[in-house]
PDB file of C-alpha atoms in Angstrom:
ATOM      1  CA  MET A   1      24.544 -12.325 -25.882  1.00  0.00           C
ATOM      2  CA  GLU A   2      25.985 -12.529 -22.397  1.00  0.00           C
ATOM      3  CA  TRP A   3      27.060  -8.897 -22.322  1.00  0.00           C
ATOM      4  CA  LEU A   4      23.424  -7.802 -22.620  1.00  0.00           C
ATOM      5  CA  ALA A   5      22.460  -9.959 -19.642  1.00  0.00           C
ATOM      6  CA  ASP A   6      25.387  -8.494 -17.706  1.00  0.00           C
ATOM      7  CA  LEU A   7      24.274  -4.963 -18.598  1.00  0.00           C
ATOM      8  CA  SER A   8      20.711  -5.764 -17.529  1.00  0.00           C
ATOM      9  CA  ALA A   9      21.922  -7.170 -14.209  1.00  0.00           C
ATOM     10  CA  ALA A  10      24.125  -4.093 -13.676  1.00  0.00           C
ATOM     11  CA  MET A  11      21.102  -1.857 -14.241  1.00  0.00           C
ATOM     12  CA  LEU A  12      19.111  -3.780 -11.646  1.00  0.00           C
ATOM     13  CA  LEU A  13      22.003  -3.568  -9.184  1.00  0.00           C
ATOM     14  CA  PHE A  14      22.240   0.191  -9.765  1.00  0.00           C
ATOM     15  CA  SER A  15      18.486   0.605  -9.174  1.00  0.00           C
ATOM     16  CA  LEU A  16      18.742  -1.436  -5.975  1.00  0.00           C
ATOM     17  CA  LEU A  17      21.696   0.612  -4.782  1.00  0.00           C
ATOM     18  CA  MET A  18      19.952   3.934  -5.447  1.00  0.00           C
ATOM     19  CA  TYR A  19      16.851   2.753  -3.599  1.00  0.00           C
ATOM     20  CA  LEU A  20      18.833   1.577  -0.578  1.00  0.00           C
ATOM     21  CA  MET A  21      20.784   4.825  -0.391  1.00  0.00           C
ATOM     22  CA  LEU A  22      17.865   7.220  -0.915  1.00  0.00           C
ATOM     23  CA  ASP A  23      14.740   5.616   0.492  1.00  0.00           C
ATOM     24  CA  GLY A  24      16.817   3.712   3.037  1.00  0.00           C
ATOM     25  CA  THR A  25      17.850   7.048   4.520  1.00  0.00           C
ATOM     26  CA  ASP A  26      14.215   8.157   4.707  1.00  0.00           C
ATOM     27  CA  LEU A  27      13.149   4.897   6.324  1.00  0.00           C
ATOM     28  CA  GLY A  28      15.945   5.283   8.867  1.00  0.00           C
ATOM     29  CA  ALA A  29      14.887   8.836   9.720  1.00  0.00           C
ATOM     30  CA  GLY A  30      11.301   7.648  10.079  1.00  0.00           C
ATOM     31  CA  MET A  31      12.315   4.885  12.485  1.00  0.00           C
ATOM     32  CA  LEU A  32      14.323   7.363  14.565  1.00  0.00           C
ATOM     33  CA  LEU A  33      11.218   9.456  15.167  1.00  0.00           C
ATOM     34  CA  ILE A  34      10.480   7.207  18.133  1.00  0.00           C
ATOM     35  CA  PHE A  35      13.554   8.562  19.960  1.00  0.00           C
ATOM     36  CA  PHE A  36      12.342  12.185  19.857  1.00  0.00           C
ATOM     37  CA  ASN A  37       9.644  13.579  22.127  1.00  0.00           C
ATOM     38  CA  ASP A  38       9.666  17.263  21.194  1.00  0.00           C
ATOM     39  CA  GLU A  39       6.915  18.134  18.693  1.00  0.00           C
ATOM     40  CA  LYS A  40       9.069  20.685  16.849  1.00  0.00           C
ATOM     41  CA  GLN A  41      11.816  18.130  16.321  1.00  0.00           C
ATOM     42  CA  LYS A  42       9.327  15.537  15.056  1.00  0.00           C
ATOM     43  CA  ARG A  43       7.796  18.055  12.672  1.00  0.00           C
ATOM     44  CA  SER A  44      11.226  19.027  11.352  1.00  0.00           C
ATOM     45  CA  ILE A  45      12.211  15.400  10.730  1.00  0.00           C
ATOM     46  CA  VAL A  46       8.983  14.723   8.837  1.00  0.00           C
ATOM     47  CA  LYS A  47       9.281  17.936   6.798  1.00  0.00           C
ATOM     48  CA  SER A  48      12.822  17.012   5.774  1.00  0.00           C
ATOM     49  CA  MET A  49      11.457  13.847   4.130  1.00  0.00           C
ATOM     50  CA  LEU A  50       8.225  15.132   2.578  1.00  0.00           C
ATOM     51  CA  PRO A  51       9.656  16.665  -0.641  1.00  0.00           C
ATOM     52  CA  ILE A  52      11.641  13.582  -1.670  1.00  0.00           C
ATOM     53  CA  TRP A  53      10.294  10.344  -0.166  1.00  0.00           C
ATOM     54  CA  ASP A  54       7.913   9.487  -3.019  1.00  0.00           C
ATOM     55  CA  ALA A  55      10.517  10.097  -5.743  1.00  0.00           C
ATOM     56  CA  ASN A  56      12.932   7.800  -3.907  1.00  0.00           C
ATOM     57  CA  GLU A  57      10.546   4.890  -4.424  1.00  0.00           C
ATOM     58  CA  THR A  58      10.885   5.305  -8.201  1.00  0.00           C
ATOM     59  CA  TRP A  59      13.971   3.116  -7.954  1.00  0.00           C
ATOM     60  CA  LEU A  60      11.976   0.317  -6.316  1.00  0.00           C
ATOM     61  CA  VAL A  61       9.473   0.416  -9.183  1.00  0.00           C
ATOM     62  CA  LEU A  62      12.309   0.351 -11.718  1.00  0.00           C
ATOM     63  CA  LEU A  63      13.921  -2.596  -9.914  1.00  0.00           C
ATOM     64  CA  ALA A  64      10.736  -4.687  -9.797  1.00  0.00           C
ATOM     65  CA  GLY A  65       9.669  -3.803 -13.330  1.00  0.00           C
ATOM     66  CA  GLY A  66      13.152  -4.422 -14.699  1.00  0.00           C
ATOM     67  CA  LEU A  67      13.392  -7.811 -13.007  1.00  0.00           C
ATOM     68  CA  PHE A  68       9.993  -8.810 -14.418  1.00  0.00           C
ATOM     69  CA  ALA A  69      10.873  -7.785 -17.989  1.00  0.00           C
ATOM     70  CA  LEU A  70      14.568  -8.664 -18.170  1.00  0.00           C
ATOM     71  CA  PHE A  71      14.664 -11.855 -16.065  1.00  0.00           C
ATOM     72  CA  PRO A  72      11.073 -13.178 -15.998  1.00  0.00           C
ATOM     73  CA  ALA A  73      12.006 -16.689 -14.831  1.00  0.00           C
ATOM     74  CA  ALA A  74      13.928 -15.292 -11.856  1.00  0.00           C
ATOM     75  CA  TYR A  75      11.049 -12.909 -11.111  1.00  0.00           C
ATOM     76  CA  ALA A  76       8.584 -15.804 -10.996  1.00  0.00           C
ATOM     77  CA  ARG A  77      10.850 -17.970  -8.856  1.00  0.00           C
ATOM     78  CA  LEU A  78      11.673 -15.232  -6.373  1.00  0.00           C
ATOM     79  CA  PHE A  79       8.151 -13.936  -5.947  1.00  0.00           C
ATOM     80  CA  SER A  80       6.862 -17.457  -5.386  1.00  0.00           C
ATOM     81  CA  ALA A  81       9.124 -17.558  -2.325  1.00  0.00           C
ATOM     82  CA  LEU A  82       8.875 -13.891  -1.315  1.00  0.00           C
ATOM     83  CA  TYR A  83       5.272 -12.888  -1.915  1.00  0.00           C
ATOM     84  CA  ILE A  84       4.488 -12.721   1.810  1.00  0.00           C
ATOM     85  CA  PRO A  85       7.339 -10.333   2.844  1.00  0.00           C
ATOM     86  CA  VAL A  86       6.884  -8.349  -0.396  1.00  0.00           C
ATOM     87  CA  PHE A  87       3.166  -7.861   0.327  1.00  0.00           C
ATOM     88  CA  VAL A  88       3.923  -6.815   3.923  1.00  0.00           C
ATOM     89  CA  MET A  89       6.636  -4.445   2.680  1.00  0.00           C
ATOM     90  CA  LEU A  90       4.295  -2.754   0.202  1.00  0.00           C
ATOM     91  CA  LEU A  91       1.576  -2.435   2.842  1.00  0.00           C
ATOM     92  CA  SER A  92       4.134  -0.921   5.230  1.00  0.00           C
ATOM     93  CA  LEU A  93       5.254   1.605   2.615  1.00  0.00           C
ATOM     94  CA  ILE A  94       1.627   2.633   2.083  1.00  0.00           C
ATOM     95  CA  LEU A  95       1.128   3.098   5.827  1.00  0.00           C
ATOM     96  CA  ARG A  96       4.356   5.105   6.018  1.00  0.00           C
ATOM     97  CA  ALA A  97       3.082   7.366   3.235  1.00  0.00           C
ATOM     98  CA  LEU A  98      -0.170   7.815   5.155  1.00  0.00           C
ATOM     99  CA  ALA A  99       1.695   8.833   8.313  1.00  0.00           C
ATOM    100  CA  LEU A 100       3.992  11.234   6.445  1.00  0.00           C
ATOM    101  CA  GLU A 101       1.402  13.015   4.336  1.00  0.00           C
ATOM    102  CA  TYR A 102      -1.401  13.394   6.888  1.00  0.00           C
ATOM    103  CA  ARG A 103       0.563  14.088  10.056  1.00  0.00           C
ATOM    104  CA  ASP A 104       0.209  17.879   9.870  1.00  0.00           C
ATOM    105  CA  THR A 105      -3.465  17.864   8.861  1.00  0.00           C
ATOM    106  CA  VAL A 106      -5.023  15.815  11.661  1.00  0.00           C
ATOM    107  CA  SER A 107      -5.868  16.400  15.303  1.00  0.00           C
ATOM    108  CA  GLY A 108      -3.320  15.989  18.052  1.00  0.00           C
ATOM    109  CA  ARG A 109      -4.795  12.652  19.129  1.00  0.00           C
ATOM    110  CA  ILE A 110      -4.543  11.121  15.660  1.00  0.00           C
ATOM    111  CA  ARG A 111      -1.110  12.674  15.196  1.00  0.00           C
ATOM    112  CA  ALA A 112       0.098  10.776  18.243  1.00  0.00           C
ATOM    113  CA  TRP A 113      -0.998   7.530  16.581  1.00  0.00           C
ATOM    114  CA  LEU A 114       0.654   8.511  13.303  1.00  0.00           C
ATOM    115  CA  ASP A 115       3.881   9.210  15.202  1.00  0.00           C
ATOM    116  CA  LYS A 116       3.808   5.566  16.278  1.00  0.00           C
ATOM    117  CA  LEU A 117       2.740   4.314  12.856  1.00  0.00           C
ATOM    118  CA  LEU A 118       5.601   6.029  11.006  1.00  0.00           C
ATOM    119  CA  PRO A 119       8.516   4.330  12.818  1.00  0.00           C
ATOM    120  CA  ALA A 120       6.662   1.008  13.022  1.00  0.00           C
ATOM    121  CA  SER A 121       5.813   0.896   9.307  1.00  0.00           C
ATOM    122  CA  SER A 122       9.308   2.103   8.359  1.00  0.00           C
ATOM    123  CA  ALA A 123      10.916  -0.619  10.488  1.00  0.00           C
ATOM    124  CA  LEU A 124       8.648  -3.319   9.077  1.00  0.00           C
ATOM    125  CA  ALA A 125       9.363  -2.238   5.490  1.00  0.00           C
ATOM    126  CA  ALA A 126      13.112  -2.236   6.156  1.00  0.00           C
ATOM    127  CA  TYR A 127      12.916  -5.647   7.837  1.00  0.00           C
ATOM    128  CA  CYS A 128      11.055  -7.170   4.886  1.00  0.00           C
ATOM    129  CA  GLN A 129      13.583  -5.724   2.455  1.00  0.00           C
ATOM    130  CA  GLY A 130      16.438  -7.222   4.440  1.00  0.00           C
ATOM    131  CA  ILE A 131      14.667 -10.591   4.548  1.00  0.00           C
ATOM    132  CA  CYS A 132      14.280 -10.565   0.761  1.00  0.00           C
ATOM    133  CA  ALA A 133      17.917  -9.592   0.224  1.00  0.00           C
ATOM    134  CA  GLY A 134      19.156 -12.242   2.664  1.00  0.00           C
ATOM    135  CA  LEU A 135      17.109 -14.965   1.011  1.00  0.00           C
ATOM    136  CA  VAL A 136      18.340 -14.036  -2.480  1.00  0.00           C
ATOM    137  CA  VAL A 137      21.997 -13.963  -1.407  1.00  0.00           C
ATOM    138  CA  SER A 138      21.736 -17.264   0.465  1.00  0.00           C
ATOM    139  CA  GLY A 139      19.865 -18.966  -2.392  1.00  0.00           C
ATOM    140  CA  ASN A 140      17.890 -21.101   0.085  1.00  0.00           C
ATOM    141  CA  ILE A 141      14.444 -20.790  -1.448  1.00  0.00           C
ATOM    142  CA  ALA A 142      13.603 -24.495  -1.634  1.00  0.00           C
ATOM    143  CA  ALA A 143      11.073 -24.200   1.202  1.00  0.00           C
ATOM    144  CA  GLY A 144       8.840 -22.059  -0.982  1.00  0.00           C
ATOM    145  CA  ALA A 145       6.679 -19.354   0.591  1.00  0.00           C
ATOM    146  CA  TYR A 146       8.268 -19.820   4.037  1.00  0.00           C
ATOM    147  CA  SER A 147      11.930 -19.807   3.000  1.00  0.00           C
ATOM    148  CA  TRP A 148      12.314 -16.333   4.499  1.00  0.00           C
ATOM    149  CA  LEU A 149      11.807 -17.713   8.018  1.00  0.00           C
ATOM    150  CA  GLY A 150      15.421 -18.931   8.101  1.00  0.00           C
ATOM    151  CA  LEU A 151      17.978 -17.422  10.475  1.00  0.00           C
ATOM    152  CA  TYR A 152      20.113 -15.840   7.760  1.00  0.00           C
ATOM    153  CA  PRO A 153      17.278 -13.839   6.115  1.00  0.00           C
ATOM    154  CA  MET A 154      15.916 -12.735   9.492  1.00  0.00           C
ATOM    155  CA  LEU A 155      19.331 -11.516  10.666  1.00  0.00           C
ATOM    156  CA  SER A 156      19.708  -9.727   7.334  1.00  0.00           C
ATOM    157  CA  GLY A 157      16.415  -7.967   8.037  1.00  0.00           C
ATOM    158  CA  ILE A 158      17.600  -6.776  11.457  1.00  0.00           C
ATOM    159  CA  GLY A 159      20.940  -5.750   9.985  1.00  0.00           C
ATOM    160  CA  LEU A 160      19.255  -3.604   7.320  1.00  0.00           C
ATOM    161  CA  ILE A 161      17.142  -1.898   9.983  1.00  0.00           C
ATOM    162  CA  CYS A 162      20.314  -0.916  11.851  1.00  0.00           C
ATOM    163  CA  ALA A 163      22.011   0.252   8.650  1.00  0.00           C
ATOM    164  CA  TYR A 164      19.013   2.406   7.715  1.00  0.00           C
ATOM    165  CA  MET A 165      18.901   3.936  11.183  1.00  0.00           C
ATOM    166  CA  LEU A 166      22.606   4.761  10.911  1.00  0.00           C
ATOM    167  CA  LEU A 167      21.841   6.548   7.640  1.00  0.00           C
ATOM    168  CA  GLY A 168      18.921   8.268   9.344  1.00  0.00           C
ATOM    169  CA  CYS A 169      21.225   9.628  12.055  1.00  0.00           C
ATOM    170  CA  GLY A 170      23.376  11.262   9.408  1.00  0.00           C
ATOM    171  CA  TRP A 171      20.300  12.657   7.651  1.00  0.00           C
ATOM    172  CA  ILE A 172      18.860  14.191  10.815  1.00  0.00           C
ATOM    173  CA  ARG A 173      22.194  15.777  11.729  1.00  0.00           C
ATOM    174  CA  TRP A 174      22.504  17.201   8.221  1.00  0.00           C
ATOM    175  CA  ARG A 175      18.955  18.406   7.527  1.00  0.00           C
ATOM    176  CA  VAL A 176      17.379  19.136  10.901  1.00  0.00           C
ATOM    177  CA  ALA A 177      18.373  22.004  13.165  1.00  0.00           C
ATOM    178  CA  GLU A 178      18.342  19.774  16.193  1.00  0.00           C
ATOM    179  CA  LYS A 179      19.191  21.233  19.596  1.00  0.00           C
ATOM    180  CA  LYS A 180      19.993  17.887  21.204  1.00  0.00           C
ATOM    181  CA  GLU A 181      23.065  17.043  19.132  1.00  0.00           C
ATOM    182  CA  LYS A 182      24.361  14.645  21.775  1.00  0.00           C
ATOM    183  CA  ARG A 183      21.299  12.429  21.388  1.00  0.00           C
ATOM    184  CA  THR A 184      21.856  11.953  17.655  1.00  0.00           C
ATOM    185  CA  LEU A 185      25.565  11.300  18.157  1.00  0.00           C
ATOM    186  CA  ARG A 186      24.764   8.721  20.825  1.00  0.00           C
ATOM    187  CA  LEU A 187      22.327   7.008  18.464  1.00  0.00           C
ATOM    188  CA  THR A 188      24.977   7.089  15.741  1.00  0.00           C
ATOM    189  CA  ARG A 189      27.433   5.245  17.973  1.00  0.00           C
ATOM    190  CA  TYR A 190      24.815   2.716  19.014  1.00  0.00           C
ATOM    191  CA  PHE A 191      23.614   1.816  15.523  1.00  0.00           C
ATOM    192  CA  LEU A 192      27.136   1.817  14.120  1.00  0.00           C
ATOM    193  CA  LEU A 193      28.186  -0.876  16.590  1.00  0.00           C
ATOM    194  CA  LEU A 194      24.996  -2.848  16.000  1.00  0.00           C
ATOM    195  CA  SER A 195      25.434  -2.636  12.220  1.00  0.00           C
ATOM    196  CA  LEU A 196      29.046  -3.793  12.410  1.00  0.00           C
ATOM    197  CA  GLY A 197      28.232  -6.682  14.749  1.00  0.00           C
ATOM    198  CA  LEU A 198      25.398  -7.956  12.568  1.00  0.00           C
ATOM    199  CA  PHE A 199      27.486  -7.440   9.426  1.00  0.00           C
ATOM    200  CA  LEU A 200      30.247  -9.672  10.793  1.00  0.00           C
ATOM    201  CA  ILE A 201      27.778 -12.357  11.908  1.00  0.00           C
ATOM    202  CA  ILE A 202      26.022 -12.383   8.541  1.00  0.00           C
ATOM    203  CA  GLN A 203      29.306 -12.593   6.624  1.00  0.00           C
ATOM    204  CA  CYS A 204      30.516 -15.462   8.799  1.00  0.00           C
ATOM    205  CA  MET A 205      27.270 -17.350   8.165  1.00  0.00           C
ATOM    206  CA  ASN A 206      27.669 -17.018   4.394  1.00  0.00           C
ATOM    207  CA  PRO A 207      31.299 -16.283   3.426  1.00  0.00           C
ATOM    208  CA  ALA A 208      30.916 -17.475  -0.191  1.00  0.00           C
ATOM    209  CA  PRO A 209      30.398 -14.000  -1.748  1.00  0.00           C
ATOM    210  CA  TRP A 210      33.467 -12.627   0.026  1.00  0.00           C
ATOM    211  CA  GLN A 211      35.552 -15.610  -1.027  1.00  0.00           C
ATOM    212  CA  GLN A 212      34.544 -15.175  -4.658  1.00  0.00           C
ATOM    213  CA  VAL A 213      35.372 -11.465  -4.646  1.00  0.00           C
ATOM    214  CA  TRP A 214      38.717 -12.184  -2.960  1.00  0.00           C
ATOM    215  CA  GLN A 215      39.699 -14.358  -5.940  1.00  0.00           C
ATOM    216  CA  LEU A 216      39.548 -11.342  -8.255  1.00  0.00           C
ATOM    217  CA  ALA A 217      42.627  -9.178  -8.674  1.00  0.00           C
ATOM    218  CA  TRP A 218      40.758  -5.962  -7.910  1.00  0.00           C
ATOM    219  CA  GLY A 219      38.353  -7.680  -5.518  1.00  0.00           C
ATOM    220  CA  LYS A 220      40.958  -7.595  -2.775  1.00  0.00           C
ATOM    221  CA  GLY A 221      41.010  -3.814  -3.132  1.00  0.00           C
ATOM    222  CA  LEU A 222      37.229  -3.643  -2.751  1.00  0.00           C
ATOM    223  CA  ILE A 223      37.294  -5.765   0.398  1.00  0.00           C
ATOM    224  CA  LEU A 224      40.151  -3.666   1.781  1.00  0.00           C
ATOM    225  CA  LEU A 225      38.103  -0.525   1.076  1.00  0.00           C
ATOM    226  CA  ILE A 226      35.166  -1.938   3.048  1.00  0.00           C
ATOM    227  CA  VAL A 227      37.419  -2.838   5.979  1.00  0.00           C
ATOM    228  CA  LEU A 228      38.995   0.631   5.970  1.00  0.00           C
ATOM    229  CA  LEU A 229      35.587   2.313   5.822  1.00  0.00           C
ATOM    230  CA  TRP A 230      34.410   0.301   8.843  1.00  0.00           C
ATOM    231  CA  LEU A 231      37.564   1.228  10.763  1.00  0.00           C
ATOM    232  CA  PHE A 232      37.251   4.878   9.771  1.00  0.00           C
ATOM    233  CA  SER A 233      33.605   4.889  10.831  1.00  0.00           C
ATOM    234  CA  LEU A 234      34.455   3.441  14.237  1.00  0.00           C
ATOM    235  CA  LEU A 235      37.253   5.934  14.839  1.00  0.00           C
ATOM    236  CA  ALA A 236      35.977   9.148  13.308  1.00  0.00           C
ATOM    237  CA  LEU A 237      32.338   8.985  12.176  1.00  0.00           C
ATOM    238  CA  GLN A 238      30.991  10.970  15.116  1.00  0.00           C
ATOM    239  CA  LYS A 239      33.697  13.627  14.711  1.00  0.00           C
ATOM    240  CA  LEU A 240      32.791  14.383  11.104  1.00  0.00           C
ATOM    241  CA  SER A 241      30.455  17.119   9.940  1.00  0.00           C
ATOM    242  CA  PRO A 242      26.857  15.938   9.417  1.00  0.00           C
ATOM    243  CA  PHE A 243      27.165  15.806   5.614  1.00  0.00           C
ATOM    244  CA  ARG A 244      30.446  13.906   5.717  1.00  0.00           C
ATOM    245  CA  GLN A 245      29.022  11.445   8.231  1.00  0.00           C
ATOM    246  CA  LEU A 246      26.141  10.688   5.877  1.00  0.00           C
ATOM    247  CA  ALA A 247      28.459  10.507   2.852  1.00  0.00           C
ATOM    248  CA  VAL A 248      30.841   8.011   4.505  1.00  0.00           C
ATOM    249  CA  THR A 249      27.930   5.795   5.560  1.00  0.00           C
ATOM    250  CA  LEU A 250      26.470   5.881   2.043  1.00  0.00           C
ATOM    251  CA  ILE A 251      29.830   4.964   0.489  1.00  0.00           C
ATOM    252  CA  LEU A 252      30.185   2.062   2.922  1.00  0.00           C
ATOM    253  CA  LEU A 253      26.695   0.800   2.080  1.00  0.00           C
ATOM    254  CA  ALA A 254      27.398   1.116  -1.646  1.00  0.00           C
ATOM    255  CA  ALA A 255      30.669  -0.804  -1.346  1.00  0.00           C
ATOM    256  CA  ILE A 256      28.969  -3.652   0.547  1.00  0.00           C
ATOM    257  CA  VAL A 257      26.122  -3.890  -1.997  1.00  0.00           C
ATOM    258  CA  ILE A 258      28.555  -3.935  -4.929  1.00  0.00           C
ATOM    259  CA  GLN A 259      30.710  -6.557  -3.222  1.00  0.00           C
ATOM    260  CA  THR A 260      27.657  -8.741  -2.594  1.00  0.00           C
ATOM    261  CA  GLY A 261      26.481  -8.404  -6.184  1.00  0.00           C
ATOM    262  CA  ILE A 262      29.880  -9.363  -7.537  1.00  0.00           C
ATOM    263  CA  GLY A 263      30.106 -12.161  -4.987  1.00  0.00           C
ATOM    264  CA  ILE A 264      27.090 -14.011  -6.383  1.00  0.00           C
ATOM    265  CA  TYR A 265      27.793 -13.240 -10.084  1.00  0.00           C
ATOM    266  CA  PRO A 266      26.975 -14.748 -12.587  1.00  0.00           C
ATOM    267  CA  GLU A 267      23.967 -16.082 -10.694  1.00  0.00           C
ATOM    268  CA  LEU A 268      20.775 -14.276  -9.796  1.00  0.00           C
ATOM    269  CA  ILE A 269      19.831 -16.993  -7.320  1.00  0.00           C
ATOM    270  CA  PRO A 270      22.992 -18.735  -6.059  1.00  0.00           C
ATOM    271  CA  GLY A 271      23.017 -22.414  -6.897  1.00  0.00           C
ATOM    272  CA  GLU A 272      19.805 -22.223  -8.902  1.00  0.00           C
ATOM    273  CA  MET A 273      19.639 -19.577 -11.648  1.00  0.00           C
ATOM    274  CA  ASN A 274      22.422 -18.269 -13.872  1.00  0.00           C
ATOM    275  CA  LEU A 275      21.560 -14.799 -15.165  1.00  0.00           C
ATOM    276  CA  HIS A 276      22.845 -15.600 -18.676  1.00  0.00           C
ATOM    277  CA  ARG A 277      20.438 -18.528 -18.966  1.00  0.00           C
ATOM    278  CA  VAL A 278      17.284 -16.886 -17.621  1.00  0.00           C
ATOM    279  CA  ALA A 279      17.585 -13.490 -19.324  1.00  0.00           C
ATOM    280  CA  SER A 280      14.976 -12.333 -21.812  1.00  0.00           C
ATOM    281  CA  GLY A 281      15.663 -12.367 -25.538  1.00  0.00           C
ATOM    282  CA  GLY A 282      18.177  -9.974 -27.010  1.00  0.00           C
ATOM    283  CA  ILE A 283      15.562  -7.769 -28.731  1.00  0.00           C
ATOM    284  CA  THR A 284      13.602  -7.412 -25.484  1.00  0.00           C
ATOM    285  CA  GLN A 285      16.708  -6.445 -23.531  1.00  0.00           C
ATOM    286  CA  VAL A 286      17.847  -3.888 -26.118  1.00  0.00           C
ATOM    287  CA  PHE A 287      14.384  -2.299 -26.235  1.00  0.00           C
ATOM    288  CA  LEU A 288      14.095  -2.054 -22.448  1.00  0.00           C
ATOM    289  CA  LEU A 289      17.662  -0.930 -21.812  1.00  0.00           C
ATOM    290  CA  THR A 290      17.257   1.827 -24.417  1.00  0.00           C
ATOM    291  CA  GLY A 291      14.239   3.173 -22.573  1.00  0.00           C
ATOM    292  CA  ILE A 292      15.916   2.837 -19.198  1.00  0.00           C
ATOM    293  CA  ALA A 293      18.922   4.751 -20.566  1.00  0.00           C
ATOM    294  CA  PHE A 294      16.602   7.773 -20.820  1.00  0.00           C
ATOM    295  CA  ILE A 295      14.701   7.191 -17.578  1.00  0.00           C
ATOM    296  CA  ILE A 296      17.692   6.918 -15.230  1.00  0.00           C
ATOM    297  CA  PRO A 297      19.346  10.274 -16.138  1.00  0.00           C
ATOM    298  CA  ILE A 298      15.996  12.068 -15.910  1.00  0.00           C
ATOM    299  CA  THR A 299      15.345  10.522 -12.487  1.00  0.00           C
ATOM    300  CA  LEU A 300      18.830  11.463 -11.288  1.00  0.00           C
ATOM    301  CA  LEU A 301      18.347  15.038 -12.515  1.00  0.00           C
ATOM    302  CA  TYR A 302      15.032  15.262 -10.692  1.00  0.00           C
ATOM    303  CA  HIS A 303      16.604  14.007  -7.461  1.00  0.00           C
ATOM    304  CA  SER A 304      19.470  16.490  -7.808  1.00  0.00           C
ATOM    305  CA  TRP A 305      17.041  19.343  -8.448  1.00  0.00           C
ATOM    306  CA  ALA A 306      14.874  18.378  -5.471  1.00  0.00           C
ATOM    307  CA  PHE A 307      17.865  18.198  -3.125  1.00  0.00           C
ATOM    308  CA  TRP A 308      19.082  21.585  -4.398  1.00  0.00           C
ATOM    309  CA  VAL A 309      15.708  23.305  -4.015  1.00  0.00           C
ATOM    310  CA  PHE A 310      15.169  21.932  -0.508  1.00  0.00           C
ATOM    311  CA  ARG A 311      18.784  22.291   0.631  1.00  0.00           C
ATOM    312  CA  GLY A 312      19.627  23.656   4.047  1.00  0.00           C
ATOM    313  CA  LYS A 313      18.398  22.776   7.514  1.00  0.00           C
ATOM    314  CA  ILE A 314      14.756  22.607   8.536  1.00  0.00           C
ATOM    315  CA  GLU A 315      14.434  25.185  11.259  1.00  0.00           C
ATOM    316  CA  LYS A 316      10.872  24.565  12.418  1.00  0.00           C
TER     317      LYS A 316
END
């Protein structure tokens, strides 16, 4: 039943999108810590992430577990090529958790080291995620465990770092009562231009997903939306309120992820694995999707509750 495989793939894409939007913002804010020297500002940035960072990683667990259960052949093939960046990513996420949770309970000397560890581990995790995404989209995994050393995956890793830091700028403006507003706006402009430049280079290196989406009647509208969002961001992003800046950036990221997913459909690994052929049996998919249908709303409700409880700016 192809529609079950399509539904399973849509669930994985949704989990990926939620992770990129939520934990990507936290990773971006963590990387930006390196640009702030004032201890109160650093403490405020860290406190803005503490109530929600661990729940954001639920979507990563759901993505990996869903891929393993719903598309086991693709899981095996991908992890044979990606086990090195995946291991480094998981180690980086553990180190980031260490820096976040223990920063306020250690001496000043150790805190200084943790303030270096947080942006470094956040950047390394983001880079590994971009490498994995770039390798999957390109489909060039024939070289096995070292496929990710290609130019396209590595540029994708740098591009995701810039995108996360752009999200982080919006988060800091929205959640942190920061006195140096000009610094955050300057960083916003810098990472917006870097993100756009890398986005254009990456799309020129692999135009196949865009070409496939362009063939669809409504695909032209999606591509036009992405173009308009980039133009709007260039012209007005820094003039928007902090929440609207973050919202526009999140919508742009979501549109690009959806376009990429549609651009490689119906394949999980372009040129190698068709999702309809490598999906689990129908009974397995129905069982798992039924459970996931309960898990996703509960997770979304928890996120909404957490954001509501910890709404407002962090003053100190």
